[in-house]
Amino acid sequence: ILGRHRLHATVFACSVICDEQQEYWWDTLDRALLRHAGSANLELPLGTTSMRLLVDGDPLAHPRWSVLSAETPTSRHAAYRRLAGELKGLAPDARAATLAALLQQLGLDTAPAADARPLERAELRALARGDTIEVGAHGRTHPQLSSLPPDAQREQVAGSRADLETWL
């Protein structure tokens, strides 16, 4: 479609996540809280602390809701907002532990959803070979860069760029 309209786009890739075929943390959170019905009282680890959350309400009753919506229709949506805010600033290992506990307590599969996987190397190469889509570096693991020291920020960005240059 882009080519037909002579439009160009850039796809930003996270090299480690692409390599490991991990689900992005916000997709895991979405799958757990906004695509899964049922109620639960959760006790989740958050690094050195923990968080209690009530997950209630039918997420399917609000199919157009997003984190950008002004309203928070159920405790489930409030839990999503609160947990998303906390996860954003956690170190990757702590974030992974929180999400694993969330999935376990809700009785959900830990395997990534098929519709939420990152592009694979071969798919990125195919995009880069075309005239329409450019592939850009977006860090190795998609951390909140402002929470990292300058050396770690440089490693995330330069490392991702080097990985992509090697692959593409």
PDB file of N, CA, C and O in Angstrom, residues 32-102:
ATOM      1  N   ALA A  32      -2.754  -9.910  29.102  1.00  0.00           N
ATOM      2  CA  ALA A  32      -3.160 -10.362  30.428  1.00  0.00           C
ATOM      3  C   ALA A  32      -4.354  -9.596  30.973  1.00  0.00           C
ATOM      4  O   ALA A  32      -5.264 -10.190  31.560  1.00  0.00           O
ATOM      5  N   LEU A  33      -4.367  -8.293  30.791  1.00  0.00           N
ATOM      6  CA  LEU A  33      -5.396  -7.488  31.440  1.00  0.00           C
ATOM      7  C   LEU A  33      -6.534  -7.043  30.527  1.00  0.00           C
ATOM      8  O   LEU A  33      -7.645  -6.822  31.008  1.00  0.00           O
ATOM      9  N   LEU A  34      -6.284  -6.904  29.239  1.00  0.00           N
ATOM     10  CA  LEU A  34      -7.318  -6.364  28.366  1.00  0.00           C
ATOM     11  C   LEU A  34      -7.907  -7.372  27.384  1.00  0.00           C
ATOM     12  O   LEU A  34      -8.862  -7.065  26.680  1.00  0.00           O
ATOM     13  N   ARG A  35      -7.354  -8.568  27.323  1.00  0.00           N
ATOM     14  CA  ARG A  35      -7.909  -9.603  26.442  1.00  0.00           C
ATOM     15  C   ARG A  35      -8.368 -10.830  27.214  1.00  0.00           C
ATOM     16  O   ARG A  35      -8.832 -11.789  26.624  1.00  0.00           O
ATOM     17  N   HIS A  36      -8.194 -10.820  28.503  1.00  0.00           N
ATOM     18  CA  HIS A  36      -8.501 -11.978  29.332  1.00  0.00           C
ATOM     19  C   HIS A  36      -9.578 -11.603  30.341  1.00  0.00           C
ATOM     20  O   HIS A  36      -9.398 -10.675  31.120  1.00  0.00           O
ATOM     21  N   ALA A  37     -10.701 -12.299  30.288  1.00  0.00           N
ATOM     22  CA  ALA A  37     -11.784 -12.029  31.232  1.00  0.00           C
ATOM     23  C   ALA A  37     -11.530 -12.795  32.529  1.00  0.00           C
ATOM     24  O   ALA A  37     -10.729 -13.711  32.586  1.00  0.00           O
ATOM     25  N   GLY A  38     -12.216 -12.403  33.561  1.00  0.00           N
ATOM     26  CA  GLY A  38     -12.077 -13.053  34.858  1.00  0.00           C
ATOM     27  C   GLY A  38     -11.619 -12.041  35.889  1.00  0.00           C
ATOM     28  O   GLY A  38     -11.149 -10.964  35.556  1.00  0.00           O
ATOM     29  N   SER A  39     -11.799 -12.414  37.133  1.00  0.00           N
ATOM     30  CA  SER A  39     -11.433 -11.532  38.242  1.00  0.00           C
ATOM     31  C   SER A  39     -10.318 -12.166  39.049  1.00  0.00           C
ATOM     32  O   SER A  39     -10.225 -13.381  39.149  1.00  0.00           O
ATOM     33  N   ALA A  40      -9.492 -11.321  39.644  1.00  0.00           N
ATOM     34  CA  ALA A  40      -8.403 -11.826  40.479  1.00  0.00           C
ATOM     35  C   ALA A  40      -7.895 -10.712  41.380  1.00  0.00           C
ATOM     36  O   ALA A  40      -7.935  -9.532  41.017  1.00  0.00           O
ATOM     37  N   ASN A  41      -7.456 -11.112  42.552  1.00  0.00           N
ATOM     38  CA  ASN A  41      -6.694 -10.230  43.434  1.00  0.00           C
ATOM     39  C   ASN A  41      -5.244 -10.629  43.238  1.00  0.00           C
ATOM     40  O   ASN A  41      -4.880 -11.776  43.503  1.00  0.00           O
ATOM     41  N   LEU A  42      -4.430  -9.721  42.771  1.00  0.00           N
ATOM     42  CA  LEU A  42      -3.038 -10.029  42.432  1.00  0.00           C
ATOM     43  C   LEU A  42      -2.087  -9.425  43.449  1.00  0.00           C
ATOM     44  O   LEU A  42      -2.321  -8.337  43.958  1.00  0.00           O
ATOM     45  N   GLU A  43      -1.020 -10.132  43.693  1.00  0.00           N
ATOM     46  CA  GLU A  43       0.107  -9.636  44.497  1.00  0.00           C
ATOM     47  C   GLU A  43       1.332  -9.809  43.602  1.00  0.00           C
ATOM     48  O   GLU A  43       1.804 -10.926  43.385  1.00  0.00           O
ATOM     49  N   LEU A  44       1.834  -8.699  43.065  1.00  0.00           N
ATOM     50  CA  LEU A  44       2.903  -8.757  42.072  1.00  0.00           C
ATOM     51  C   LEU A  44       4.193  -8.145  42.594  1.00  0.00           C
ATOM     52  O   LEU A  44       4.168  -7.078  43.212  1.00  0.00           O
ATOM     53  N   PRO A  45       5.322  -8.809  42.325  1.00  0.00           N
ATOM     54  CA  PRO A  45       6.605  -8.212  42.697  1.00  0.00           C
ATOM     55  C   PRO A  45       6.913  -7.029  41.780  1.00  0.00           C
ATOM     56  O   PRO A  45       6.604  -7.058  40.597  1.00  0.00           O
ATOM     57  N   LEU A  46       7.512  -5.987  42.371  1.00  0.00           N
ATOM     58  CA  LEU A  46       7.945  -4.812  41.607  1.00  0.00           C
ATOM     59  C   LEU A  46       9.356  -4.471  42.048  1.00  0.00           C
ATOM     60  O   LEU A  46       9.564  -3.528  42.803  1.00  0.00           O
ATOM     61  N   GLY A  47      10.309  -5.244  41.588  1.00  0.00           N
ATOM     62  CA  GLY A  47      11.681  -5.019  42.033  1.00  0.00           C
ATOM     63  C   GLY A  47      11.798  -5.344  43.509  1.00  0.00           C
ATOM     64  O   GLY A  47      11.576  -6.479  43.915  1.00  0.00           O
ATOM     65  N   THR A  48      12.091  -4.357  44.333  1.00  0.00           N
ATOM     66  CA  THR A  48      12.269  -4.576  45.774  1.00  0.00           C
ATOM     67  C   THR A  48      10.972  -4.410  46.570  1.00  0.00           C
ATOM     68  O   THR A  48      10.975  -4.580  47.779  1.00  0.00           O
ATOM     69  N   THR A  49       9.875  -4.053  45.901  1.00  0.00           N
ATOM     70  CA  THR A  49       8.588  -3.895  46.576  1.00  0.00           C
ATOM     71  C   THR A  49       7.565  -4.812  45.904  1.00  0.00           C
ATOM     72  O   THR A  49       7.920  -5.669  45.092  1.00  0.00           O
ATOM     73  N   SER A  50       6.311  -4.624  46.239  1.00  0.00           N
ATOM     74  CA  SER A  50       5.257  -5.379  45.579  1.00  0.00           C
ATOM     75  C   SER A  50       4.034  -4.485  45.410  1.00  0.00           C
ATOM     76  O   SER A  50       3.963  -3.393  45.971  1.00  0.00           O
ATOM     77  N   MET A  51       3.084  -4.984  44.648  1.00  0.00           N
ATOM     78  CA  MET A  51       1.868  -4.228  44.353  1.00  0.00           C
ATOM     79  C   MET A  51       0.679  -5.175  44.418  1.00  0.00           C
ATOM     80  O   MET A  51       0.740  -6.281  43.892  1.00  0.00           O
ATOM     81  N   ARG A  52      -0.375  -4.720  45.049  1.00  0.00           N
ATOM     82  CA  ARG A  52      -1.633  -5.470  45.078  1.00  0.00           C
ATOM     83  C   ARG A  52      -2.580  -4.803  44.082  1.00  0.00           C
ATOM     84  O   ARG A  52      -2.717  -3.580  44.067  1.00  0.00           O
ATOM     85  N   LEU A  53      -3.222  -5.624  43.281  1.00  0.00           N
ATOM     86  CA  LEU A  53      -4.161  -5.110  42.282  1.00  0.00           C
ATOM     87  C   LEU A  53      -5.416  -5.970  42.246  1.00  0.00           C
ATOM     88  O   LEU A  53      -5.334  -7.196  42.344  1.00  0.00           O
ATOM     89  N   LEU A  54      -6.546  -5.332  42.087  1.00  0.00           N
ATOM     90  CA  LEU A  54      -7.794  -6.033  41.820  1.00  0.00           C
ATOM     91  C   LEU A  54      -8.035  -5.941  40.326  1.00  0.00           C
ATOM     92  O   LEU A  54      -8.024  -4.851  39.744  1.00  0.00           O
ATOM     93  N   VAL A  55      -8.236  -7.086  39.707  1.00  0.00           N
ATOM     94  CA  VAL A  55      -8.552  -7.144  38.286  1.00  0.00           C
ATOM     95  C   VAL A  55      -9.976  -7.650  38.187  1.00  0.00           C
ATOM     96  O   VAL A  55     -10.281  -8.776  38.570  1.00  0.00           O
ATOM     97  N   ASP A  56     -10.863  -6.782  37.723  1.00  0.00           N
ATOM     98  CA  ASP A  56     -12.277  -7.104  37.652  1.00  0.00           C
ATOM     99  C   ASP A  56     -12.878  -6.378  36.455  1.00  0.00           C
ATOM    100  O   ASP A  56     -12.296  -5.435  35.938  1.00  0.00           O
ATOM    101  N   GLY A  57     -14.033  -6.809  36.032  1.00  0.00           N
ATOM    102  CA  GLY A  57     -14.690  -6.159  34.905  1.00  0.00           C
ATOM    103  C   GLY A  57     -14.366  -6.866  33.605  1.00  0.00           C
ATOM    104  O   GLY A  57     -13.347  -7.532  33.481  1.00  0.00           O
ATOM    105  N   ASP A  58     -15.230  -6.721  32.650  1.00  0.00           N
ATOM    106  CA  ASP A  58     -15.087  -7.380  31.363  1.00  0.00           C
ATOM    107  C   ASP A  58     -14.342  -6.472  30.388  1.00  0.00           C
ATOM    108  O   ASP A  58     -14.878  -5.437  29.980  1.00  0.00           O
ATOM    109  N   PRO A  59     -13.123  -6.845  29.986  1.00  0.00           N
ATOM    110  CA  PRO A  59     -12.383  -5.993  29.053  1.00  0.00           C
ATOM    111  C   PRO A  59     -13.054  -5.910  27.682  1.00  0.00           C
ATOM    112  O   PRO A  59     -12.910  -4.930  26.974  1.00  0.00           O
ATOM    113  N   LEU A  60     -13.808  -6.942  27.327  1.00  0.00           N
ATOM    114  CA  LEU A  60     -14.455  -6.958  26.015  1.00  0.00           C
ATOM    115  C   LEU A  60     -15.642  -5.999  25.944  1.00  0.00           C
ATOM    116  O   LEU A  60     -16.119  -5.671  24.863  1.00  0.00           O
ATOM    117  N   ALA A  61     -16.098  -5.528  27.105  1.00  0.00           N
ATOM    118  CA  ALA A  61     -17.184  -4.552  27.123  1.00  0.00           C
ATOM    119  C   ALA A  61     -16.700  -3.157  26.706  1.00  0.00           C
ATOM    120  O   ALA A  61     -17.510  -2.266  26.474  1.00  0.00           O
ATOM    121  N   HIS A  62     -15.386  -2.978  26.618  1.00  0.00           N
ATOM    122  CA  HIS A  62     -14.797  -1.688  26.251  1.00  0.00           C
ATOM    123  C   HIS A  62     -13.726  -1.922  25.178  1.00  0.00           C
ATOM    124  O   HIS A  62     -12.545  -1.649  25.391  1.00  0.00           O
ATOM    125  N   PRO A  63     -14.139  -2.418  24.002  1.00  0.00           N
ATOM    126  CA  PRO A  63     -13.160  -2.830  22.988  1.00  0.00           C
ATOM    127  C   PRO A  63     -12.331  -1.703  22.390  1.00  0.00           C
ATOM    128  O   PRO A  63     -11.242  -1.937  21.897  1.00  0.00           O
ATOM    129  N   ARG A  64     -12.796  -0.487  22.460  1.00  0.00           N
ATOM    130  CA  ARG A  64     -12.056   0.638  21.875  1.00  0.00           C
ATOM    131  C   ARG A  64     -11.201   1.374  22.894  1.00  0.00           C
ATOM    132  O   ARG A  64     -10.553   2.350  22.564  1.00  0.00           O
ATOM    133  N   TRP A  65     -11.183   0.889  24.134  1.00  0.00           N
ATOM    134  CA  TRP A  65     -10.411   1.556  25.179  1.00  0.00           C
ATOM    135  C   TRP A  65      -8.927   1.423  24.893  1.00  0.00           C
ATOM    136  O   TRP A  65      -8.450   0.399  24.409  1.00  0.00           O
ATOM    137  N   SER A  66      -8.181   2.487  25.176  1.00  0.00           N
ATOM    138  CA  SER A  66      -6.723   2.441  25.121  1.00  0.00           C
ATOM    139  C   SER A  66      -6.188   3.254  26.286  1.00  0.00           C
ATOM    140  O   SER A  66      -6.918   4.012  26.926  1.00  0.00           O
ATOM    141  N   VAL A  67      -4.926   3.121  26.535  1.00  0.00           N
ATOM    142  CA  VAL A  67      -4.294   3.861  27.627  1.00  0.00           C
ATOM    143  C   VAL A  67      -4.399   5.366  27.399  1.00  0.00           C
ATOM    144  O   VAL A  67      -4.307   6.146  28.339  1.00  0.00           O
ATOM    145  N   LEU A  68      -4.630   5.779  26.178  1.00  0.00           N
ATOM    146  CA  LEU A  68      -4.789   7.199  25.869  1.00  0.00           C
ATOM    147  C   LEU A  68      -6.211   7.706  26.111  1.00  0.00           C
ATOM    148  O   LEU A  68      -6.452   8.914  26.054  1.00  0.00           O
ATOM    149  N   SER A  69      -7.146   6.796  26.383  1.00  0.00           N
ATOM    150  CA  SER A  69      -8.528   7.190  26.653  1.00  0.00           C
ATOM    151  C   SER A  69      -8.610   7.994  27.943  1.00  0.00           C
ATOM    152  O   SER A  69      -7.882   7.730  28.896  1.00  0.00           O
ATOM    153  N   ALA A  70      -9.529   8.935  27.977  1.00  0.00           N
ATOM    154  CA  ALA A  70      -9.711   9.770  29.169  1.00  0.00           C
ATOM    155  C   ALA A  70     -10.347   8.992  30.315  1.00  0.00           C
ATOM    156  O   ALA A  70     -10.029   9.216  31.473  1.00  0.00           O
ATOM    157  N   GLU A  71     -11.231   8.065  29.981  1.00  0.00           N
ATOM    158  CA  GLU A  71     -11.927   7.326  31.033  1.00  0.00           C
ATOM    159  C   GLU A  71     -11.183   6.058  31.441  1.00  0.00           C
ATOM    160  O   GLU A  71     -10.349   5.543  30.703  1.00  0.00           O
ATOM    161  N   THR A  72     -11.512   5.606  32.647  1.00  0.00           N
ATOM    162  CA  THR A  72     -10.988   4.345  33.176  1.00  0.00           C
ATOM    163  C   THR A  72     -12.213   3.549  33.626  1.00  0.00           C
ATOM    164  O   THR A  72     -12.650   3.663  34.774  1.00  0.00           O
ATOM    165  N   PRO A  73     -12.809   2.751  32.721  1.00  0.00           N
ATOM    166  CA  PRO A  73     -14.128   2.194  32.963  1.00  0.00           C
ATOM    167  C   PRO A  73     -14.249   1.117  34.052  1.00  0.00           C
ATOM    168  O   PRO A  73     -15.313   0.972  34.629  1.00  0.00           O
ATOM    169  N   THR A  74     -13.185   0.358  34.316  1.00  0.00           N
ATOM    170  CA  THR A  74     -13.278  -0.716  35.312  1.00  0.00           C
ATOM    171  C   THR A  74     -11.993  -0.769  36.138  1.00  0.00           C
ATOM    172  O   THR A  74     -10.981  -0.136  35.793  1.00  0.00           O
ATOM    173  N   SER A  75     -12.036  -1.561  37.203  1.00  0.00           N
ATOM    174  CA  SER A  75     -10.820  -1.755  38.000  1.00  0.00           C
ATOM    175  C   SER A  75      -9.728  -2.421  37.168  1.00  0.00           C
ATOM    176  O   SER A  75      -8.547  -2.215  37.399  1.00  0.00           O
ATOM    177  N   ARG A  76     -10.126  -3.202  36.191  1.00  0.00           N
ATOM    178  CA  ARG A  76      -9.160  -3.845  35.279  1.00  0.00           C
ATOM    179  C   ARG A  76      -8.381  -2.777  34.507  1.00  0.00           C
ATOM    180  O   ARG A  76      -7.162  -2.852  34.369  1.00  0.00           O
ATOM    181  N   HIS A  77      -9.066  -1.776  34.031  1.00  0.00           N
ATOM    182  CA  HIS A  77      -8.417  -0.701  33.282  1.00  0.00           C
ATOM    183  C   HIS A  77      -7.552   0.155  34.204  1.00  0.00           C
ATOM    184  O   HIS A  77      -6.467   0.607  33.814  1.00  0.00           O
ATOM    185  N   ALA A  78      -8.018   0.360  35.436  1.00  0.00           N
ATOM    186  CA  ALA A  78      -7.206   1.087  36.420  1.00  0.00           C
ATOM    187  C   ALA A  78      -5.938   0.302  36.735  1.00  0.00           C
ATOM    188  O   ALA A  78      -4.846   0.876  36.858  1.00  0.00           O
ATOM    189  N   ALA A  79      -6.076  -1.023  36.858  1.00  0.00           N
ATOM    190  CA  ALA A  79      -4.912  -1.875  37.113  1.00  0.00           C
ATOM    191  C   ALA A  79      -3.920  -1.785  35.960  1.00  0.00           C
ATOM    192  O   ALA A  79      -2.699  -1.710  36.173  1.00  0.00           O
ATOM    193  N   TYR A  80      -4.436  -1.775  34.741  1.00  0.00           N
ATOM    194  CA  TYR A  80      -3.575  -1.654  33.572  1.00  0.00           C
ATOM    195  C   TYR A  80      -2.776  -0.356  33.629  1.00  0.00           C
ATOM    196  O   TYR A  80      -1.560  -0.356  33.463  1.00  0.00           O
ATOM    197  N   ARG A  81      -3.461   0.752  33.865  1.00  0.00           N
ATOM    198  CA  ARG A  81      -2.775   2.049  33.930  1.00  0.00           C
ATOM    199  C   ARG A  81      -1.702   2.058  35.011  1.00  0.00           C
ATOM    200  O   ARG A  81      -0.583   2.518  34.789  1.00  0.00           O
ATOM    201  N   ARG A  82      -2.072   1.586  36.189  1.00  0.00           N
ATOM    202  CA  ARG A  82      -1.142   1.617  37.319  1.00  0.00           C
ATOM    203  C   ARG A  82       0.071   0.723  37.070  1.00  0.00           C
ATOM    204  O   ARG A  82       1.214   1.133  37.278  1.00  0.00           O
ATOM    205  N   LEU A  83      -0.179  -0.494  36.605  1.00  0.00           N
ATOM    206  CA  LEU A  83       0.921  -1.428  36.378  1.00  0.00           C
ATOM    207  C   LEU A  83       1.807  -0.983  35.214  1.00  0.00           C
ATOM    208  O   LEU A  83       3.031  -1.086  35.293  1.00  0.00           O
ATOM    209  N   ALA A  84       1.211  -0.451  34.159  1.00  0.00           N
ATOM    210  CA  ALA A  84       2.007   0.047  33.025  1.00  0.00           C
ATOM    211  C   ALA A  84       2.963   1.140  33.490  1.00  0.00           C
ATOM    212  O   ALA A  84       4.135   1.173  33.085  1.00  0.00           O
ATOM    213  N   GLY A  85       2.475   2.034  34.344  1.00  0.00           N
ATOM    214  CA  GLY A  85       3.331   3.097  34.863  1.00  0.00           C
ATOM    215  C   GLY A  85       4.505   2.564  35.665  1.00  0.00           C
ATOM    216  O   GLY A  85       5.619   3.092  35.582  1.00  0.00           O
ATOM    217  N   GLU A  86       4.271   1.522  36.433  1.00  0.00           N
ATOM    218  CA  GLU A  86       5.342   0.926  37.238  1.00  0.00           C
ATOM    219  C   GLU A  86       6.326   0.136  36.369  1.00  0.00           C
ATOM    220  O   GLU A  86       7.531   0.208  36.571  1.00  0.00           O
ATOM    221  N   LEU A  87       5.807  -0.618  35.416  1.00  0.00           N
ATOM    222  CA  LEU A  87       6.669  -1.463  34.580  1.00  0.00           C
ATOM    223  C   LEU A  87       7.625  -0.646  33.724  1.00  0.00           C
ATOM    224  O   LEU A  87       8.748  -1.065  33.462  1.00  0.00           O
ATOM    225  N   LYS A  88       7.176   0.512  33.297  1.00  0.00           N
ATOM    226  CA  LYS A  88       7.978   1.358  32.416  1.00  0.00           C
ATOM    227  C   LYS A  88       9.362   1.651  32.996  1.00  0.00           C
ATOM    228  O   LYS A  88      10.348   1.659  32.280  1.00  0.00           O
ATOM    229  N   GLY A  89       9.431   1.884  34.301  1.00  0.00           N
ATOM    230  CA  GLY A  89      10.697   2.258  34.911  1.00  0.00           C
ATOM    231  C   GLY A  89      11.491   1.116  35.518  1.00  0.00           C
ATOM    232  O   GLY A  89      12.573   1.340  36.047  1.00  0.00           O
ATOM    233  N   LEU A  90      10.970  -0.115  35.452  1.00  0.00           N
ATOM    234  CA  LEU A  90      11.687  -1.244  36.044  1.00  0.00           C
ATOM    235  C   LEU A  90      12.834  -1.729  35.154  1.00  0.00           C
ATOM    236  O   LEU A  90      12.763  -1.618  33.929  1.00  0.00           O
ATOM    237  N   ALA A  91      13.836  -2.300  35.797  1.00  0.00           N
ATOM    238  CA  ALA A  91      14.910  -2.966  35.059  1.00  0.00           C
ATOM    239  C   ALA A  91      14.309  -4.165  34.326  1.00  0.00           C
ATOM    240  O   ALA A  91      13.310  -4.741  34.784  1.00  0.00           O
ATOM    241  N   PRO A  92      14.901  -4.580  33.202  1.00  0.00           N
ATOM    242  CA  PRO A  92      14.322  -5.682  32.410  1.00  0.00           C
ATOM    243  C   PRO A  92      14.065  -6.958  33.207  1.00  0.00           C
ATOM    244  O   PRO A  92      13.015  -7.584  33.037  1.00  0.00           O
ATOM    245  N   ASP A  93      14.988  -7.357  34.077  1.00  0.00           N
ATOM    246  CA  ASP A  93      14.782  -8.586  34.851  1.00  0.00           C
ATOM    247  C   ASP A  93      13.618  -8.448  35.818  1.00  0.00           C
ATOM    248  O   ASP A  93      12.818  -9.378  35.978  1.00  0.00           O
ATOM    249  N   ALA A  94      13.506  -7.308  36.487  1.00  0.00           N
ATOM    250  CA  ALA A  94      12.405  -7.073  37.416  1.00  0.00           C
ATOM    251  C   ALA A  94      11.078  -7.011  36.666  1.00  0.00           C
ATOM    252  O   ALA A  94      10.067  -7.550  37.120  1.00  0.00           O
ATOM    253  N   ARG A  95      11.087  -6.381  35.504  1.00  0.00           N
ATOM    254  CA  ARG A  95       9.875  -6.304  34.680  1.00  0.00           C
ATOM    255  C   ARG A  95       9.439  -7.701  34.254  1.00  0.00           C
ATOM    256  O   ARG A  95       8.251  -8.052  34.329  1.00  0.00           O
ATOM    257  N   ALA A  96      10.391  -8.512  33.832  1.00  0.00           N
ATOM    258  CA  ALA A  96      10.076  -9.881  33.413  1.00  0.00           C
ATOM    259  C   ALA A  96       9.499 -10.693  34.575  1.00  0.00           C
ATOM    260  O   ALA A  96       8.557 -11.472  34.385  1.00  0.00           O
ATOM    261  N   ALA A  97      10.037 -10.505  35.780  1.00  0.00           N
ATOM    262  CA  ALA A  97       9.524 -11.224  36.949  1.00  0.00           C
ATOM    263  C   ALA A  97       8.095 -10.801  37.266  1.00  0.00           C
ATOM    264  O   ALA A  97       7.241 -11.636  37.604  1.00  0.00           O
ATOM    265  N   THR A  98       7.814  -9.513  37.154  1.00  0.00           N
ATOM    266  CA  THR A  98       6.460  -9.016  37.398  1.00  0.00           C
ATOM    267  C   THR A  98       5.485  -9.599  36.389  1.00  0.00           C
ATOM    268  O   THR A  98       4.400 -10.074  36.749  1.00  0.00           O
ATOM    269  N   LEU A  99       5.854  -9.581  35.128  1.00  0.00           N
ATOM    270  CA  LEU A  99       4.968 -10.105  34.090  1.00  0.00           C
ATOM    271  C   LEU A  99       4.774 -11.608  34.211  1.00  0.00           C
ATOM    272  O   LEU A  99       3.663 -12.117  34.001  1.00  0.00           O
ATOM    273  N   ALA A 100       5.830 -12.331  34.574  1.00  0.00           N
ATOM    274  CA  ALA A 100       5.699 -13.781  34.777  1.00  0.00           C
ATOM    275  C   ALA A 100       4.730 -14.069  35.917  1.00  0.00           C
ATOM    276  O   ALA A 100       3.881 -14.968  35.817  1.00  0.00           O
ATOM    277  N   ALA A 101       4.820 -13.299  37.001  1.00  0.00           N
ATOM    278  CA  ALA A 101       3.903 -13.480  38.131  1.00  0.00           C
ATOM    279  C   ALA A 101       2.473 -13.134  37.709  1.00  0.00           C
ATOM    280  O   ALA A 101       1.519 -13.826  38.091  1.00  0.00           O
ATOM    281  N   LEU A 102       2.305 -12.094  36.929  1.00  0.00           N
ATOM    282  CA  LEU A 102       0.983 -11.703  36.441  1.00  0.00           C
ATOM    283  C   LEU A 102       0.357 -12.831  35.634  1.00  0.00           C
ATOM    284  O   LEU A 102      -0.789 -13.237  35.881  1.00  0.00           O
TER     285      LEU A 102
END
